[in-house]
Amino acid sequence: SGINAEYEAVVSTQSTGEIHVATTHCALRECFQLGPVLSGAHKILKKFKRHKCGHENAALDAAACFTAMVGAGNPEHYIIATQDSELRKQLRDIPGIPIMYLSACTLFLESPSYKSRDQAEESFLKQDLLTDYEKETIKKMKGNQEEKTAFNRKRKRPKGPNPLSCKKKKSEEGAKKKKKKKKPTESCSGATNEALVKPVDSVQIDAVK
C-alpha cells in the first residue's frame, strides 16, 4: 500500500538492505485495547502488512510478542521500531537486534549495543579470511623454512682449537723468559783499566833498575 511504501522509504534511509515494514496481531490488539490514547497509532498500524507472529489464537502484549519473535539471536533479522523505552532496554541485552525509535518526528537508529558489538567481534575473529591460494602459499613458505633450518644444522661441524689462543700461550712463555734475572759480571771498563796499569808499572820498574 501507499503508507507501507512511504514508511519503507523512510526506514530504508537507515539501512543499506531491503526492508519491509510490518506489524503483528498482538501489537494491533494492544493499541486497540488502550483506547483513545493510541487511536492514531492504531489507525496507522492497520495500514501495515501483518506479520504472522504465531500468537493469533492467544495474543500477547506487544513487548512479549516482539521479544518472542527475535528469539535468542534474531535469526530472521528483524529490526524493532518501538517507542517503549522498557522494551528497548530489554532488547539491548539480546545481541544482533537493530532498534529504531522516533524523536521530534525524526526516525533514529540506535548504535549497536555492547552485546551486539561483542558478538560481531567474536564472529569476525572466527572467520577464515584466507583464500585457498593464500593458505597453500603459507604452507609452502613454512616447508621451505623448515628445510633450510635442517640443512643449516647438518652443515655445522666441530670446531678446532682457536689459533689465537695458541699464539697467546707462546707469547706468555717468551715473557716469562725475559723476566729471568741475569748473573752479575765484571764491567769491561774495569778490566781495561787493569790491563793498562800493569804494563806501566813494569816499565817503571825496569827504568829504576
C-alpha atoms as a PDB file:
ATOM      1  CA  SER A   1       0.000   0.000   0.000  1.00  0.00           C
ATOM      2  CA  GLY A   2       0.985   3.666  -0.196  1.00  0.00           C
ATOM      3  CA  ILE A   3       1.526   4.018   3.542  1.00  0.00           C
ATOM      4  CA  ASN A   4       3.816   0.960   3.549  1.00  0.00           C
ATOM      5  CA  ALA A   5       5.913   2.346   0.705  1.00  0.00           C
ATOM      6  CA  GLU A   6       6.179   5.689   2.469  1.00  0.00           C
ATOM      7  CA  TYR A   7       7.415   4.178   5.736  1.00  0.00           C
ATOM      8  CA  GLU A   8       9.677   1.710   3.950  1.00  0.00           C
ATOM      9  CA  ALA A   9      11.334   4.626   2.161  1.00  0.00           C
ATOM     10  CA  VAL A  10      11.925   6.386   5.496  1.00  0.00           C
ATOM     11  CA  VAL A  11      13.274   3.268   7.200  1.00  0.00           C
ATOM     12  CA  SER A  12      15.497   2.471   4.194  1.00  0.00           C
ATOM     13  CA  THR A  13      17.458   5.660   4.857  1.00  0.00           C
ATOM     14  CA  GLN A  14      18.795   3.942   7.997  1.00  0.00           C
ATOM     15  CA  SER A  15      19.786   0.715   6.252  1.00  0.00           C
ATOM     16  CA  THR A  16      21.553  -0.455   3.079  1.00  0.00           C
ATOM     17  CA  GLY A  17      19.429  -3.598   2.625  1.00  0.00           C
ATOM     18  CA  GLU A  18      15.876  -4.206   1.515  1.00  0.00           C
ATOM     19  CA  ILE A  19      13.321  -3.549   4.261  1.00  0.00           C
ATOM     20  CA  HIS A  20       9.635  -4.459   4.598  1.00  0.00           C
ATOM     21  CA  VAL A  21       7.611  -2.634   7.243  1.00  0.00           C
ATOM     22  CA  ALA A  22       5.037  -4.781   9.074  1.00  0.00           C
ATOM     23  CA  THR A  23       3.256  -5.143  12.402  1.00  0.00           C
ATOM     24  CA  THR A  24       1.756  -8.057  14.341  1.00  0.00           C
ATOM     25  CA  HIS A  25      -1.668  -9.080  15.518  1.00  0.00           C
ATOM     26  CA  CYS A  26      -0.551  -8.639  19.135  1.00  0.00           C
ATOM     27  CA  ALA A  27       0.567  -5.008  18.570  1.00  0.00           C
ATOM     28  CA  LEU A  28      -2.732  -4.118  16.862  1.00  0.00           C
ATOM     29  CA  ARG A  29      -4.760  -5.696  19.644  1.00  0.00           C
ATOM     30  CA  GLU A  30      -2.814  -3.840  22.363  1.00  0.00           C
ATOM     31  CA  CYS A  31      -3.264  -0.440  20.624  1.00  0.00           C
ATOM     32  CA  PHE A  32      -6.986  -1.095  20.278  1.00  0.00           C
ATOM     33  CA  GLN A  33      -7.342  -2.066  23.948  1.00  0.00           C
ATOM     34  CA  LEU A  34      -5.543   1.093  25.159  1.00  0.00           C
ATOM     35  CA  GLY A  35      -8.309   3.191  23.597  1.00  0.00           C
ATOM     36  CA  PRO A  36      -8.204   6.850  22.526  1.00  0.00           C
ATOM     37  CA  VAL A  37      -4.648   7.349  23.796  1.00  0.00           C
ATOM     38  CA  LEU A  38      -3.248   5.267  20.915  1.00  0.00           C
ATOM     39  CA  SER A  39      -6.109   5.625  18.453  1.00  0.00           C
ATOM     40  CA  GLY A  40      -3.863   7.483  15.976  1.00  0.00           C
ATOM     41  CA  ALA A  41      -1.158   4.790  16.187  1.00  0.00           C
ATOM     42  CA  HIS A  42      -3.840   2.120  15.775  1.00  0.00           C
ATOM     43  CA  LYS A  43      -5.125   3.715  12.534  1.00  0.00           C
ATOM     44  CA  ILE A  44      -1.590   3.784  11.097  1.00  0.00           C
ATOM     45  CA  LEU A  45      -0.794   0.203  12.142  1.00  0.00           C
ATOM     46  CA  LYS A  46      -3.929  -1.116  10.465  1.00  0.00           C
ATOM     47  CA  LYS A  47      -2.494   0.040   7.122  1.00  0.00           C
ATOM     48  CA  PHE A  48       0.701  -2.026   7.581  1.00  0.00           C
ATOM     49  CA  LYS A  49       1.169  -5.603   6.497  1.00  0.00           C
ATOM     50  CA  ARG A  50       0.524  -8.116   9.254  1.00  0.00           C
ATOM     51  CA  HIS A  51       3.375 -10.424  10.020  1.00  0.00           C
ATOM     52  CA  LYS A  52       2.456 -13.861  11.352  1.00  0.00           C
ATOM     53  CA  CYS A  53       3.826 -13.893  14.878  1.00  0.00           C
ATOM     54  CA  GLY A  54       2.222 -17.218  15.911  1.00  0.00           C
ATOM     55  CA  HIS A  55       0.131 -15.675  18.684  1.00  0.00           C
ATOM     56  CA  GLU A  56      -3.092 -15.186  16.713  1.00  0.00           C
ATOM     57  CA  ASN A  57      -5.067 -17.598  18.903  1.00  0.00           C
ATOM     58  CA  ALA A  58      -3.558 -16.397  22.193  1.00  0.00           C
ATOM     59  CA  ALA A  59      -2.454 -12.797  21.819  1.00  0.00           C
ATOM     60  CA  LEU A  60       0.426 -11.439  23.918  1.00  0.00           C
ATOM     61  CA  ASP A  61       1.257  -7.840  24.773  1.00  0.00           C
ATOM     62  CA  ALA A  62       3.358  -6.146  22.075  1.00  0.00           C
ATOM     63  CA  ALA A  63       6.623  -6.282  24.064  1.00  0.00           C
ATOM     64  CA  ALA A  64       6.306 -10.025  24.753  1.00  0.00           C
ATOM     65  CA  CYS A  65       5.345 -10.636  21.113  1.00  0.00           C
ATOM     66  CA  PHE A  66       8.370  -8.839  19.697  1.00  0.00           C
ATOM     67  CA  THR A  67      10.742 -10.464  22.197  1.00  0.00           C
ATOM     68  CA  ALA A  68       9.449 -13.913  21.270  1.00  0.00           C
ATOM     69  CA  MET A  69       9.859 -13.176  17.557  1.00  0.00           C
ATOM     70  CA  VAL A  70      13.519 -12.144  17.765  1.00  0.00           C
ATOM     71  CA  GLY A  71      14.340 -15.138  19.949  1.00  0.00           C
ATOM     72  CA  ALA A  72      17.875 -15.670  21.253  1.00  0.00           C
ATOM     73  CA  GLY A  73      19.858 -14.387  18.277  1.00  0.00           C
ATOM     74  CA  ASN A  74      17.368 -12.757  15.892  1.00  0.00           C
ATOM     75  CA  PRO A  75      17.705 -15.413  13.158  1.00  0.00           C
ATOM     76  CA  GLU A  76      15.091 -13.690  10.959  1.00  0.00           C
ATOM     77  CA  HIS A  77      16.993 -10.363  11.100  1.00  0.00           C
ATOM     78  CA  TYR A  78      14.152  -8.250  12.466  1.00  0.00           C
ATOM     79  CA  ILE A  79      14.514  -4.520  13.116  1.00  0.00           C
ATOM     80  CA  ILE A  80      12.328  -3.467  16.031  1.00  0.00           C
ATOM     81  CA  ALA A  81      10.839   0.051  15.910  1.00  0.00           C
ATOM     82  CA  THR A  82       9.200   0.996  19.192  1.00  0.00           C
ATOM     83  CA  GLN A  83       8.578   3.945  21.493  1.00  0.00           C
ATOM     84  CA  ASP A  84       8.551   1.640  24.528  1.00  0.00           C
ATOM     85  CA  SER A  85      11.752   2.535  26.425  1.00  0.00           C
ATOM     86  CA  GLU A  86      11.483  -0.554  28.636  1.00  0.00           C
ATOM     87  CA  LEU A  87      11.253  -2.815  25.599  1.00  0.00           C
ATOM     88  CA  ARG A  88      14.272  -1.117  24.001  1.00  0.00           C
ATOM     89  CA  LYS A  89      16.250  -1.668  27.194  1.00  0.00           C
ATOM     90  CA  GLN A  90      15.279  -5.345  27.216  1.00  0.00           C
ATOM     91  CA  LEU A  91      16.204  -5.811  23.539  1.00  0.00           C
ATOM     92  CA  ARG A  92      19.672  -4.329  24.075  1.00  0.00           C
ATOM     93  CA  ASP A  93      20.551  -7.386  26.155  1.00  0.00           C
ATOM     94  CA  ILE A  94      19.947  -9.610  23.113  1.00  0.00           C
ATOM     95  CA  PRO A  95      22.813  -9.382  20.588  1.00  0.00           C
ATOM     96  CA  GLY A  96      22.087  -8.686  16.944  1.00  0.00           C
ATOM     97  CA  ILE A  97      18.871  -6.642  17.190  1.00  0.00           C
ATOM     98  CA  PRO A  98      18.767  -3.198  15.488  1.00  0.00           C
ATOM     99  CA  ILE A  99      16.443  -0.813  17.338  1.00  0.00           C
ATOM    100  CA  MET A 100      14.642   2.249  15.934  1.00  0.00           C
ATOM    101  CA  TYR A 101      12.582   4.962  17.597  1.00  0.00           C
ATOM    102  CA  LEU A 102      11.007   8.345  16.818  1.00  0.00           C
ATOM    103  CA  SER A 103      12.118  11.592  18.397  1.00  0.00           C
ATOM    104  CA  ALA A 104      10.814  15.023  17.342  1.00  0.00           C
ATOM    105  CA  CYS A 105       9.208  13.430  14.266  1.00  0.00           C
ATOM    106  CA  THR A 106      12.612  12.042  13.197  1.00  0.00           C
ATOM    107  CA  LEU A 107      13.455   8.358  12.884  1.00  0.00           C
ATOM    108  CA  PHE A 108      16.636   7.273  14.691  1.00  0.00           C
ATOM    109  CA  LEU A 109      18.595   4.033  14.567  1.00  0.00           C
ATOM    110  CA  GLU A 110      20.326   3.240  17.851  1.00  0.00           C
ATOM    111  CA  SER A 111      24.017   2.463  17.943  1.00  0.00           C
ATOM    112  CA  PRO A 112      24.746  -1.263  18.375  1.00  0.00           C
ATOM    113  CA  SER A 113      24.595  -2.374  21.985  1.00  0.00           C
ATOM    114  CA  TYR A 114      27.648  -3.747  23.808  1.00  0.00           C
ATOM    115  CA  LYS A 115      26.253  -7.258  23.450  1.00  0.00           C
ATOM    116  CA  SER A 116      25.889  -6.800  19.690  1.00  0.00           C
ATOM    117  CA  ARG A 117      29.417  -5.398  19.365  1.00  0.00           C
ATOM    118  CA  ASP A 118      30.912  -8.287  21.331  1.00  0.00           C
ATOM    119  CA  GLN A 119      29.083 -10.814  19.162  1.00  0.00           C
ATOM    120  CA  ALA A 120      30.190  -9.088  15.945  1.00  0.00           C
ATOM    121  CA  GLU A 121      33.838  -9.034  17.070  1.00  0.00           C
ATOM    122  CA  GLU A 122      33.721 -12.688  18.083  1.00  0.00           C
ATOM    123  CA  SER A 123      32.179 -13.695  14.748  1.00  0.00           C
ATOM    124  CA  PHE A 124      34.823 -11.729  12.850  1.00  0.00           C
ATOM    125  CA  LEU A 125      37.679 -13.429  14.710  1.00  0.00           C
ATOM    126  CA  LYS A 126      36.232 -16.857  13.940  1.00  0.00           C
ATOM    127  CA  GLN A 127      36.030 -16.157  10.209  1.00  0.00           C
ATOM    128  CA  ASP A 128      38.556 -17.776   7.905  1.00  0.00           C
ATOM    129  CA  LEU A 129      39.518 -14.803   5.733  1.00  0.00           C
ATOM    130  CA  LEU A 130      42.353 -16.523   3.806  1.00  0.00           C
ATOM    131  CA  THR A 131      41.775 -17.877   0.313  1.00  0.00           C
ATOM    132  CA  ASP A 132      42.891 -21.376  -0.725  1.00  0.00           C
ATOM    133  CA  TYR A 133      45.809 -19.880  -2.685  1.00  0.00           C
ATOM    134  CA  GLU A 134      46.986 -17.887   0.342  1.00  0.00           C
ATOM    135  CA  LYS A 135      46.753 -20.968   2.569  1.00  0.00           C
ATOM    136  CA  GLU A 136      48.822 -23.024   0.081  1.00  0.00           C
ATOM    137  CA  THR A 137      51.432 -20.252  -0.199  1.00  0.00           C
ATOM    138  CA  ILE A 138      51.834 -20.049   3.579  1.00  0.00           C
ATOM    139  CA  LYS A 139      52.184 -23.838   3.779  1.00  0.00           C
ATOM    140  CA  LYS A 140      54.964 -23.812   1.161  1.00  0.00           C
ATOM    141  CA  MET A 141      56.782 -20.986   2.923  1.00  0.00           C
ATOM    142  CA  LYS A 142      56.710 -22.902   6.198  1.00  0.00           C
ATOM    143  CA  GLY A 143      58.037 -26.050   4.449  1.00  0.00           C
ATOM    144  CA  ASN A 144      60.913 -24.150   2.826  1.00  0.00           C
ATOM    145  CA  GLN A 145      61.866 -22.589   6.137  1.00  0.00           C
ATOM    146  CA  GLU A 146      61.944 -25.990   7.859  1.00  0.00           C
ATOM    147  CA  GLU A 147      64.147 -27.470   5.094  1.00  0.00           C
ATOM    148  CA  LYS A 148      66.558 -24.534   5.316  1.00  0.00           C
ATOM    149  CA  THR A 149      66.824 -24.908   9.101  1.00  0.00           C
ATOM    150  CA  ALA A 150      67.520 -28.655   8.795  1.00  0.00           C
ATOM    151  CA  PHE A 151      70.217 -28.052   6.122  1.00  0.00           C
ATOM    152  CA  ASN A 152      71.993 -25.474   8.280  1.00  0.00           C
ATOM    153  CA  ARG A 153      72.079 -27.919  11.176  1.00  0.00           C
ATOM    154  CA  LYS A 154      73.763 -30.605   9.004  1.00  0.00           C
ATOM    155  CA  ARG A 155      76.477 -28.195   7.846  1.00  0.00           C
ATOM    156  CA  LYS A 156      77.642 -27.427  11.369  1.00  0.00           C
ATOM    157  CA  ARG A 157      80.926 -29.246  12.249  1.00  0.00           C
ATOM    158  CA  PRO A 158      83.015 -29.447  15.435  1.00  0.00           C
ATOM    159  CA  LYS A 159      85.471 -26.579  15.560  1.00  0.00           C
ATOM    160  CA  GLY A 160      89.254 -26.998  16.202  1.00  0.00           C
ATOM    161  CA  PRO A 161      91.326 -25.054  18.694  1.00  0.00           C
ATOM    162  CA  ASN A 162      91.414 -21.334  18.254  1.00  0.00           C
ATOM    163  CA  PRO A 163      94.802 -20.340  16.665  1.00  0.00           C
ATOM    164  CA  LEU A 164      94.768 -17.067  18.544  1.00  0.00           C
ATOM    165  CA  SER A 165      94.742 -18.904  21.853  1.00  0.00           C
ATOM    166  CA  CYS A 166      97.897 -20.863  20.835  1.00  0.00           C
ATOM    167  CA  LYS A 167      99.772 -17.670  19.970  1.00  0.00           C
ATOM    168  CA  LYS A 168      98.818 -16.252  23.272  1.00  0.00           C
ATOM    169  CA  LYS A 169     100.488 -19.151  25.100  1.00  0.00           C
ATOM    170  CA  LYS A 170     103.766 -18.682  23.216  1.00  0.00           C
ATOM    171  CA  SER A 171     103.900 -15.014  23.983  1.00  0.00           C
ATOM    172  CA  GLU A 172     103.325 -15.794  27.646  1.00  0.00           C
ATOM    173  CA  GLU A 173     106.308 -18.231  27.631  1.00  0.00           C
ATOM    174  CA  GLY A 174     108.543 -15.580  25.980  1.00  0.00           C
ATOM    175  CA  ALA A 175     107.528 -13.048  28.588  1.00  0.00           C
ATOM    176  CA  LYS A 176     108.465 -15.477  31.360  1.00  0.00           C
ATOM    177  CA  LYS A 177     111.932 -15.999  29.867  1.00  0.00           C
ATOM    178  CA  LYS A 178     112.538 -12.258  29.712  1.00  0.00           C
ATOM    179  CA  LYS A 179     111.614 -11.930  33.346  1.00  0.00           C
ATOM    180  CA  LYS A 180     114.529 -14.248  34.430  1.00  0.00           C
ATOM    181  CA  LYS A 181     117.418 -12.255  36.053  1.00  0.00           C
ATOM    182  CA  LYS A 182     120.969 -12.446  34.623  1.00  0.00           C
ATOM    183  CA  LYS A 183     124.110 -13.121  36.845  1.00  0.00           C
ATOM    184  CA  PRO A 184     126.246 -10.051  37.590  1.00  0.00           C
ATOM    185  CA  THR A 185     129.545  -9.813  35.501  1.00  0.00           C
ATOM    186  CA  GLU A 186     132.612  -7.596  35.676  1.00  0.00           C
ATOM    187  CA  SER A 187     132.424  -4.427  33.664  1.00  0.00           C
ATOM    188  CA  CYS A 188     134.572  -4.073  30.548  1.00  0.00           C
ATOM    189  CA  SER A 189     135.770  -0.685  31.683  1.00  0.00           C
ATOM    190  CA  GLY A 190     137.243  -2.144  34.881  1.00  0.00           C
ATOM    191  CA  ALA A 191     139.108  -4.896  33.022  1.00  0.00           C
ATOM    192  CA  THR A 192     140.631  -2.408  30.566  1.00  0.00           C
ATOM    193  CA  ASN A 193     141.919  -0.178  33.323  1.00  0.00           C
ATOM    194  CA  GLU A 194     143.737  -3.070  35.000  1.00  0.00           C
ATOM    195  CA  ALA A 195     145.362  -4.111  31.733  1.00  0.00           C
ATOM    196  CA  LEU A 196     146.632  -0.585  31.120  1.00  0.00           C
ATOM    197  CA  VAL A 197     148.016  -0.119  34.611  1.00  0.00           C
ATOM    198  CA  LYS A 198     150.098  -3.292  34.737  1.00  0.00           C
ATOM    199  CA  PRO A 199     152.366  -2.560  31.740  1.00  0.00           C
ATOM    200  CA  VAL A 200     153.073   0.943  33.017  1.00  0.00           C
ATOM    201  CA  ASP A 201     154.237  -0.473  36.379  1.00  0.00           C
ATOM    202  CA  SER A 202     156.571  -2.931  34.699  1.00  0.00           C
ATOM    203  CA  VAL A 203     158.154  -0.182  32.569  1.00  0.00           C
ATOM    204  CA  GLN A 204     158.802   1.956  35.609  1.00  0.00           C
ATOM    205  CA  ILE A 205     160.457  -0.928  37.434  1.00  0.00           C
ATOM    206  CA  ASP A 206     162.841  -1.599  34.558  1.00  0.00           C
ATOM    207  CA  ALA A 207     163.828   2.044  34.387  1.00  0.00           C
ATOM    208  CA  VAL A 208     164.717   2.124  38.038  1.00  0.00           C
ATOM    209  CA  LYS A 209     166.910  -0.894  37.733  1.00  0.00           C
END
